[in-house]
PDB file of C-alpha atoms and ligand atoms in Angstrom:
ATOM      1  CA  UNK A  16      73.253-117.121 -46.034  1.00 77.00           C
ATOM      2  CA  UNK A  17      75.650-114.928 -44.446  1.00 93.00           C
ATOM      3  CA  UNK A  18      76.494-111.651 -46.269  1.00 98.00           C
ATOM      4  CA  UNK A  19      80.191-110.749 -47.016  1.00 97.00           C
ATOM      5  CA  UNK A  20      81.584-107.575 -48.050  1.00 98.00           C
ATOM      6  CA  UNK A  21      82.974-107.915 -51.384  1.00 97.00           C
ATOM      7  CA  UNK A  22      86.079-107.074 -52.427  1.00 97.00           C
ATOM      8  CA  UNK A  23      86.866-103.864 -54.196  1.00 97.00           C
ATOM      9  CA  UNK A  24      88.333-104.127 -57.761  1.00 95.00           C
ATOM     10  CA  UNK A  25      90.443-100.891 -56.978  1.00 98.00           C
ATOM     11  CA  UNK A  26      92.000 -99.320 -54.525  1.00 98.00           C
ATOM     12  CA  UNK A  27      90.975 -96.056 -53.079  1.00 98.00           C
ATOM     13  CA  UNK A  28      92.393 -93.431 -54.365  1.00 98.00           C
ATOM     14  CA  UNK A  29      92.088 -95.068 -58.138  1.00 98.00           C
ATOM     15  CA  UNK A  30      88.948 -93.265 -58.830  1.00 98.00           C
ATOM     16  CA  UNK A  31      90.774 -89.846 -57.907  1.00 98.00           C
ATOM     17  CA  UNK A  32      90.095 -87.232 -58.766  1.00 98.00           C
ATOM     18  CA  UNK A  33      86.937 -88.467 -59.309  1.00 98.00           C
ATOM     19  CA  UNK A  34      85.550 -90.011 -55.938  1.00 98.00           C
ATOM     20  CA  UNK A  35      88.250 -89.349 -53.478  1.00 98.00           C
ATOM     21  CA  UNK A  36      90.363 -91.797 -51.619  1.00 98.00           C
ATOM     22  CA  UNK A  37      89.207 -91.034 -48.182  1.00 98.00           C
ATOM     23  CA  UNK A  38      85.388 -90.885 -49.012  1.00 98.00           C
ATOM     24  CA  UNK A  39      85.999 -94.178 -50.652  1.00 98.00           C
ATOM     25  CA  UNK A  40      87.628 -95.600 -47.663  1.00 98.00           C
ATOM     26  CA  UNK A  41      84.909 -94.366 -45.196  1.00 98.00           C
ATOM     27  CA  UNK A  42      82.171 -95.313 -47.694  1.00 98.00           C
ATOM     28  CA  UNK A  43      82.765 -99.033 -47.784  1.00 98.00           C
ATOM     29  CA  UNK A  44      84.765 -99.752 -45.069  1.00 98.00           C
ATOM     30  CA  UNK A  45      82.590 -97.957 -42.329  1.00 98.00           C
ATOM     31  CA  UNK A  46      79.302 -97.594 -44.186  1.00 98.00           C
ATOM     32  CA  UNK A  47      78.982-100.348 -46.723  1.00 98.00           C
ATOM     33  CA  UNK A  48      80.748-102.984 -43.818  1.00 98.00           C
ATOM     34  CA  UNK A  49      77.915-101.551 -41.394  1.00 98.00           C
ATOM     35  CA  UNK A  50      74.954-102.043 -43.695  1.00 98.00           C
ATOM     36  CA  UNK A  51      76.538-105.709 -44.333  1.00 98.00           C
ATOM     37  CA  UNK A  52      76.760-106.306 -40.483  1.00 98.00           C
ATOM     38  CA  UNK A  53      73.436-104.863 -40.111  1.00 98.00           C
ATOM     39  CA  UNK A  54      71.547-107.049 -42.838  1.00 98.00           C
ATOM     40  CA  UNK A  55      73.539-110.373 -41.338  1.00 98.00           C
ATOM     41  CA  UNK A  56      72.289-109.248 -37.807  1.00 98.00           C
ATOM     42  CA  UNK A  57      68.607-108.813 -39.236  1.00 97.00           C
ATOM     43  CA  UNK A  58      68.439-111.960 -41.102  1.00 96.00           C
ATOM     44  CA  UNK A  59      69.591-114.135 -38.198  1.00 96.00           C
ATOM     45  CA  UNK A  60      67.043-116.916 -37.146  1.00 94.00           C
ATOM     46  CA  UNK A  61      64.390-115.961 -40.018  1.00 94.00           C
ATOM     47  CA  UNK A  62      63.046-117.681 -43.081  1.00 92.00           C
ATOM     48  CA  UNK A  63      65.078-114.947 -44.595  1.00 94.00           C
ATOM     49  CA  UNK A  64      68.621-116.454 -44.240  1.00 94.00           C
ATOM     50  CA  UNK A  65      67.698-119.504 -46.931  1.00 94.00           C
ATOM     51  CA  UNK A  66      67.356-116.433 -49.693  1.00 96.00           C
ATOM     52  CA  UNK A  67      69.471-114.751 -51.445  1.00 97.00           C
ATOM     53  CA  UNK A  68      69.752-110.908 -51.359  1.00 98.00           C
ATOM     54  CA  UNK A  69      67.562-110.656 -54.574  1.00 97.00           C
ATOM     55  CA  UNK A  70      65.332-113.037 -53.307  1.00 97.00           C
ATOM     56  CA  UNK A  71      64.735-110.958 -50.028  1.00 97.00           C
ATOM     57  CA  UNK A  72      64.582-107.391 -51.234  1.00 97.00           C
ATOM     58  CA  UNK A  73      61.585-108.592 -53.652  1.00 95.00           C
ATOM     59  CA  UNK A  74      59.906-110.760 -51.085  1.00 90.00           C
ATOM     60  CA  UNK A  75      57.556-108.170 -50.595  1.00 84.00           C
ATOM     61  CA  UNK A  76      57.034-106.593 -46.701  1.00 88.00           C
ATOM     62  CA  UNK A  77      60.056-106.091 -45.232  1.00 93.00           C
ATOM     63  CA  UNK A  78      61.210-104.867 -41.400  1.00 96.00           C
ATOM     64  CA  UNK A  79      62.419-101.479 -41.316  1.00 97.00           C
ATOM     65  CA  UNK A  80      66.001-103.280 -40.477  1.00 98.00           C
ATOM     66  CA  UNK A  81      65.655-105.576 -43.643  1.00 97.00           C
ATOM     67  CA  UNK A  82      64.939-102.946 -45.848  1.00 97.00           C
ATOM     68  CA  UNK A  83      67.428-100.264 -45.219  1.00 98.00           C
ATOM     69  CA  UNK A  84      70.645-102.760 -44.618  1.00 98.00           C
ATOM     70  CA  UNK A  85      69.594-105.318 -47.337  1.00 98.00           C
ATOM     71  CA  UNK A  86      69.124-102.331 -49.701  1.00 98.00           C
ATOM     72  CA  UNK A  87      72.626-100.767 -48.431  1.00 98.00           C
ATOM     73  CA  UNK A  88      74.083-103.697 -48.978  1.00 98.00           C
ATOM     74  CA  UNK A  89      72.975-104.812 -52.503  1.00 98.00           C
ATOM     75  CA  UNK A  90      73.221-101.041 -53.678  1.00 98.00           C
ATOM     76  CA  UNK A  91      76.607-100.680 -52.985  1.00 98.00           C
ATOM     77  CA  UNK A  92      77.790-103.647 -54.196  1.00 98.00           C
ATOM     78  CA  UNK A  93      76.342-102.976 -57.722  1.00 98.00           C
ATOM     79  CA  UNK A  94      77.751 -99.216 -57.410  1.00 98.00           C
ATOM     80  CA  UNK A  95      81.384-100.712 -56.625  1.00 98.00           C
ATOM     81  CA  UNK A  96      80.941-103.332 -59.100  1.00 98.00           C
ATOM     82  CA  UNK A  97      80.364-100.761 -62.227  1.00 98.00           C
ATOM     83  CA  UNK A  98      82.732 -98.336 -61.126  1.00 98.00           C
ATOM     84  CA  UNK A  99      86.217 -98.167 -62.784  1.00 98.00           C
ATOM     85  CA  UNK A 100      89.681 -96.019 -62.987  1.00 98.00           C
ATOM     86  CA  UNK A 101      89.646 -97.176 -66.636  1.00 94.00           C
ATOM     87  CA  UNK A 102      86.473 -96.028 -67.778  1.00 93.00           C
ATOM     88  CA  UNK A 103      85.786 -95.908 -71.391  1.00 85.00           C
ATOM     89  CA  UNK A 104      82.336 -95.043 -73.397  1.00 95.00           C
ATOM     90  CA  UNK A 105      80.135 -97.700 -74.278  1.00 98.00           C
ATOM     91  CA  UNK A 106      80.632-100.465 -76.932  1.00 98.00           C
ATOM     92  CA  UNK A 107      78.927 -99.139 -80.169  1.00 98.00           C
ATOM     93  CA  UNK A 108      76.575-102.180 -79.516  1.00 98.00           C
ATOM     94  CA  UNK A 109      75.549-100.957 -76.142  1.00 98.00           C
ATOM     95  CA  UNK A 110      75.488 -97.058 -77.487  1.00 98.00           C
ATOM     96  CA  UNK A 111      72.615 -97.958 -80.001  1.00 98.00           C
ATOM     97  CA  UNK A 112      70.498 -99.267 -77.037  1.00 98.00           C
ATOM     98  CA  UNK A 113      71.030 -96.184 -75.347  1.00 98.00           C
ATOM     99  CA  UNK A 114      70.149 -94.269 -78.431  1.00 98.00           C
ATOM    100  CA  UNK A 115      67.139 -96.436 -79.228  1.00 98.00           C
ATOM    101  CA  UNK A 116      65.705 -95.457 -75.671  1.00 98.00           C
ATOM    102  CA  UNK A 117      67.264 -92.068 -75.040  1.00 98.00           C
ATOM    103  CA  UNK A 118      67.555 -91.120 -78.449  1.00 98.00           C
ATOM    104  CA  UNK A 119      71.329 -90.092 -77.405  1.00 98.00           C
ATOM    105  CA  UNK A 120      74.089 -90.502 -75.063  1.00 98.00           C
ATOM    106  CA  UNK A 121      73.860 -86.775 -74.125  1.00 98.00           C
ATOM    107  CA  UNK A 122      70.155 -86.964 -73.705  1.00 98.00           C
ATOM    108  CA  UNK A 123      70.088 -90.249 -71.588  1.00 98.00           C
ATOM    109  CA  UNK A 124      73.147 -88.080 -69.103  1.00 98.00           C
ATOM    110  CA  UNK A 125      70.579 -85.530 -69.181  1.00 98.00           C
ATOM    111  CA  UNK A 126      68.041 -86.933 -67.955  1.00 98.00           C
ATOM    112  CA  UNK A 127      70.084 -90.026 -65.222  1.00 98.00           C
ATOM    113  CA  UNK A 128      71.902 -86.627 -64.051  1.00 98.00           C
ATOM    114  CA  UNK A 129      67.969 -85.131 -63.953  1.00 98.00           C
ATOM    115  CA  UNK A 130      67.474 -88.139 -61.463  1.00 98.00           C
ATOM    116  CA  UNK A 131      70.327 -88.072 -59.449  1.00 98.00           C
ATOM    117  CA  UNK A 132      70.114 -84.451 -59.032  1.00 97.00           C
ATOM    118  CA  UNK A 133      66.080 -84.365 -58.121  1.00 96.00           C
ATOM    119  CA  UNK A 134      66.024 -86.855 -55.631  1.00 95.00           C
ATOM    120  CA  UNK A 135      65.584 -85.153 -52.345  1.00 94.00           C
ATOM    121  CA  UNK A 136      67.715 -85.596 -49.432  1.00 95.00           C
ATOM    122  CA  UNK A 137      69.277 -89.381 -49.559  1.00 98.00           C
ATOM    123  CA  UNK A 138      69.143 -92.099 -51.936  1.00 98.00           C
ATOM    124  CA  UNK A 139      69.870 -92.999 -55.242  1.00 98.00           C
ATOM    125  CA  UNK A 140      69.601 -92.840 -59.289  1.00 98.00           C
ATOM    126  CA  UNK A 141      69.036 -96.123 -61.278  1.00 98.00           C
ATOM    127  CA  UNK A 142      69.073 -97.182 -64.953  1.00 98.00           C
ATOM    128  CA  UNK A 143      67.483-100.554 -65.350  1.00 98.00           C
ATOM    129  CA  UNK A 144      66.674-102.990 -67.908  1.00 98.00           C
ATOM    130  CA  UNK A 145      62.801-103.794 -68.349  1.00 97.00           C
ATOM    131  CA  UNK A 146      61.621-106.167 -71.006  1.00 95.00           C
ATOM    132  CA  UNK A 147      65.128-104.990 -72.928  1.00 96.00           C
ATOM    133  CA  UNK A 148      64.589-101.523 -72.444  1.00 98.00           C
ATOM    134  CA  UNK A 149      66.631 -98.842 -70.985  1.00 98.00           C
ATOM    135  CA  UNK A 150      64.802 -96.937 -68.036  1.00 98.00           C
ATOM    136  CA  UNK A 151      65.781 -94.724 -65.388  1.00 98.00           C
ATOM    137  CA  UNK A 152      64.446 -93.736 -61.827  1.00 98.00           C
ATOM    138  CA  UNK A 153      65.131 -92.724 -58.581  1.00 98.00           C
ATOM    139  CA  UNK A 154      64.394 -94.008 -55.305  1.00 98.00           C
ATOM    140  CA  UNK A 155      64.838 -92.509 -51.320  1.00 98.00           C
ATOM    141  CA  UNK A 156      66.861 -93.989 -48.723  1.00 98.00           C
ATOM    142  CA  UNK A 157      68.596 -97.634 -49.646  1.00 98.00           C
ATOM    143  CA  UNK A 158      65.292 -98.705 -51.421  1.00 98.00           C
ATOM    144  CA  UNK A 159      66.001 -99.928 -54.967  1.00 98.00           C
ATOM    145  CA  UNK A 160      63.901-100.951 -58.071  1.00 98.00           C
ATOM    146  CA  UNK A 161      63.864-104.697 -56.715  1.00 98.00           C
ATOM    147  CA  UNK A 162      61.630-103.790 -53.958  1.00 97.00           C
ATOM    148  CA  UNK A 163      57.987-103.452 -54.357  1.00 94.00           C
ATOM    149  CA  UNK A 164      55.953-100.524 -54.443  1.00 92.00           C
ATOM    150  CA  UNK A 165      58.693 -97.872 -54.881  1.00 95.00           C
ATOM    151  CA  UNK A 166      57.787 -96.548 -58.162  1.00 91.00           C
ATOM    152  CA  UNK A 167      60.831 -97.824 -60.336  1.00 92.00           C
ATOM    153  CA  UNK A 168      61.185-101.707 -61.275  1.00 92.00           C
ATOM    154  CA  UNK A 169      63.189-103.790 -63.671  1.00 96.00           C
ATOM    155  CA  UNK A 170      66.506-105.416 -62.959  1.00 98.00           C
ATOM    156  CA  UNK A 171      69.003-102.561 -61.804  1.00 98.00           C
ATOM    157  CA  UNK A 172      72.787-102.374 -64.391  1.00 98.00           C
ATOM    158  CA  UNK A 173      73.842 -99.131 -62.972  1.00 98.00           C
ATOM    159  CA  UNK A 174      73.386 -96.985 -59.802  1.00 98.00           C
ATOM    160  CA  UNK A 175      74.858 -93.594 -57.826  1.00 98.00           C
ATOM    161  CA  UNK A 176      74.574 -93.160 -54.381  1.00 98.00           C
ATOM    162  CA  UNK A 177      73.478 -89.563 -53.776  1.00 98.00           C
ATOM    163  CA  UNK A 178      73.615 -89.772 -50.028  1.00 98.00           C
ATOM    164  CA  UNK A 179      75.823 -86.587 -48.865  1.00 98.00           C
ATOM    165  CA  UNK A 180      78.286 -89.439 -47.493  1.00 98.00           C
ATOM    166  CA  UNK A 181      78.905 -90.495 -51.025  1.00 98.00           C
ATOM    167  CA  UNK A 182      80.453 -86.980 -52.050  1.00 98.00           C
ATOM    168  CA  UNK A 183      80.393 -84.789 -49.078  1.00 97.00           C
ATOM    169  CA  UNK A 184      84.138 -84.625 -48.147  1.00 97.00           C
ATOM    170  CA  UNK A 185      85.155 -83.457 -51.537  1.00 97.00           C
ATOM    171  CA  UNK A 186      82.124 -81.810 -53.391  1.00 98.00           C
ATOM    172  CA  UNK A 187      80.442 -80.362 -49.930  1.00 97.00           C
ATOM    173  CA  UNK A 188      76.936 -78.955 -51.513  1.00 96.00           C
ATOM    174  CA  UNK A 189      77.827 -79.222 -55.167  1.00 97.00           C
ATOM    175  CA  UNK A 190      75.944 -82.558 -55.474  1.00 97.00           C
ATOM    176  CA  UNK A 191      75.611 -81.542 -59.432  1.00 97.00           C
ATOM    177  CA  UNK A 192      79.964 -81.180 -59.578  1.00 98.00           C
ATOM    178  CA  UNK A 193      79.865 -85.143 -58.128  1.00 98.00           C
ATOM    179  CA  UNK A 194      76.721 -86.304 -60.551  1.00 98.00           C
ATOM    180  CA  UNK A 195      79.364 -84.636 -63.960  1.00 98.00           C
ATOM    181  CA  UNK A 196      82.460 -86.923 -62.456  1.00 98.00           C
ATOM    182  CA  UNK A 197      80.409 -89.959 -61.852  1.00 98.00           C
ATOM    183  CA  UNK A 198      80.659 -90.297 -65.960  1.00 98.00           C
ATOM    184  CA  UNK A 199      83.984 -90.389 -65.586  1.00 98.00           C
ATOM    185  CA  UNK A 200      84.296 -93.460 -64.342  1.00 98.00           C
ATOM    186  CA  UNK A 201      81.860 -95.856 -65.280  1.00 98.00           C
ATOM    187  CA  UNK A 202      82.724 -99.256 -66.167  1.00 98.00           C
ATOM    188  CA  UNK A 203      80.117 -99.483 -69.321  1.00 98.00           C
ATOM    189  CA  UNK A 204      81.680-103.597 -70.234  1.00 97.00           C
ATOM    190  CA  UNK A 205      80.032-104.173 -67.098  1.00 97.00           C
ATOM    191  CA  UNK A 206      76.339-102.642 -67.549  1.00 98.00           C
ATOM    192  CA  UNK A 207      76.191-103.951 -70.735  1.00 98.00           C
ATOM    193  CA  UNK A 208      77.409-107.644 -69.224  1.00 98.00           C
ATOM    194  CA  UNK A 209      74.332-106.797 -67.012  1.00 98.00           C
ATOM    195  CA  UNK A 210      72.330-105.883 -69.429  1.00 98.00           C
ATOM    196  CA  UNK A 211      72.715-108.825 -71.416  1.00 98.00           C
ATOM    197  CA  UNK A 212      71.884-110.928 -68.456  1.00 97.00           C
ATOM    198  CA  UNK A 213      68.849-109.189 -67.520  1.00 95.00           C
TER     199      UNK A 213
HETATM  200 MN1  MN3 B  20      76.379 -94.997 -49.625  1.00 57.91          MN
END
């Protein structure tokens, strides 16, 4: 298949001040649009373009070119996807999950801002579901638990880019400042919806 950029359910500046409106434009419309591109590019005249972009990041050994641009591309469309200007806190159904696994809202923040903060250099912070549990990694680069061998696995529900292009413009070094206001605007209807379907 060929890959498409999807559409935003926002505009950019909606998630201000939050994630700025000119990080946001940069981020999908020069980065996201490249990795899309990129993936389409790789893909072309392989066994690869009968599959689906689940199907292809868990087929095992990938090219270099497959990895990082299939990975950009799935990542950010699940980070777009479960962001929101009208963020709320989870249902009360969806909070005693979290509390069953983290024991408490504050504690699982604690330790997916633990993640997000630790990983070195680029990549990102992931809560997945695994066998209807709540777990949460990290990995480098644009890999992501779908992809074997990275040391994190289940179906992803949630992600945050941590790449310095993700905050950079407004937050500079204070990666930490940009982890806090990610809370602020998660859509949690939507992790649970992809929790459910895990
Ligand atoms: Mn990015």
């Amino acid at each position: 298949m060929t890959f498409k950029l999807p559409k935003l359910n926002f505009a950019f500046n909606a998630l201000e001040p939050h994630i700025d409106a000119l990080t946001m434009e940069i981020h999908y419309s020069k980065h996201h649009a490249g990795y899309t591109n990129k993936l389409n590019s790789a893909i072309e005249g392989t066994d690869l373009k009968n599959k689906n972009i689940e199907e292809i990041l868990s087929a095992g050994i990938l090219s270099a070119a497959v990895r990082n641009n299939g990975g950009g591309f799935y990542n950010h469309c699940l980070f777009w996807d479960i962001l929101t200007p009208n963020a709320s806190m989870p249902s009360n159904t969806f909070l005693k999950v979290i509390e069953r696994d983290f024991s408490s809202f504050d504690s699982f923040k604690e330790v997916f801002t633990n993640a997000a903060s630790s990983r070195f250099g680029s990549g990102w912070a992931w809560l997945c579901a695994k066998s209807g549990k709540l777990e949460v990694c990290s990995t480098p680069n644009q890999d992501n638990p779908l992809m074997k061998g990275v040391g994190c696995d289940g179906t992803p529900i949630l992600c945050l880019d941590v790449w310095e292009h993700a905050y950079y413009l407004n937050y500079q070094n204070r990666r930490p400042d940009y982890i806090n206001a990610f809370f602020n605007v998660i859509d949690w209807s939507k992790v649970e919806h992809k929790f459910n379907n895990a």
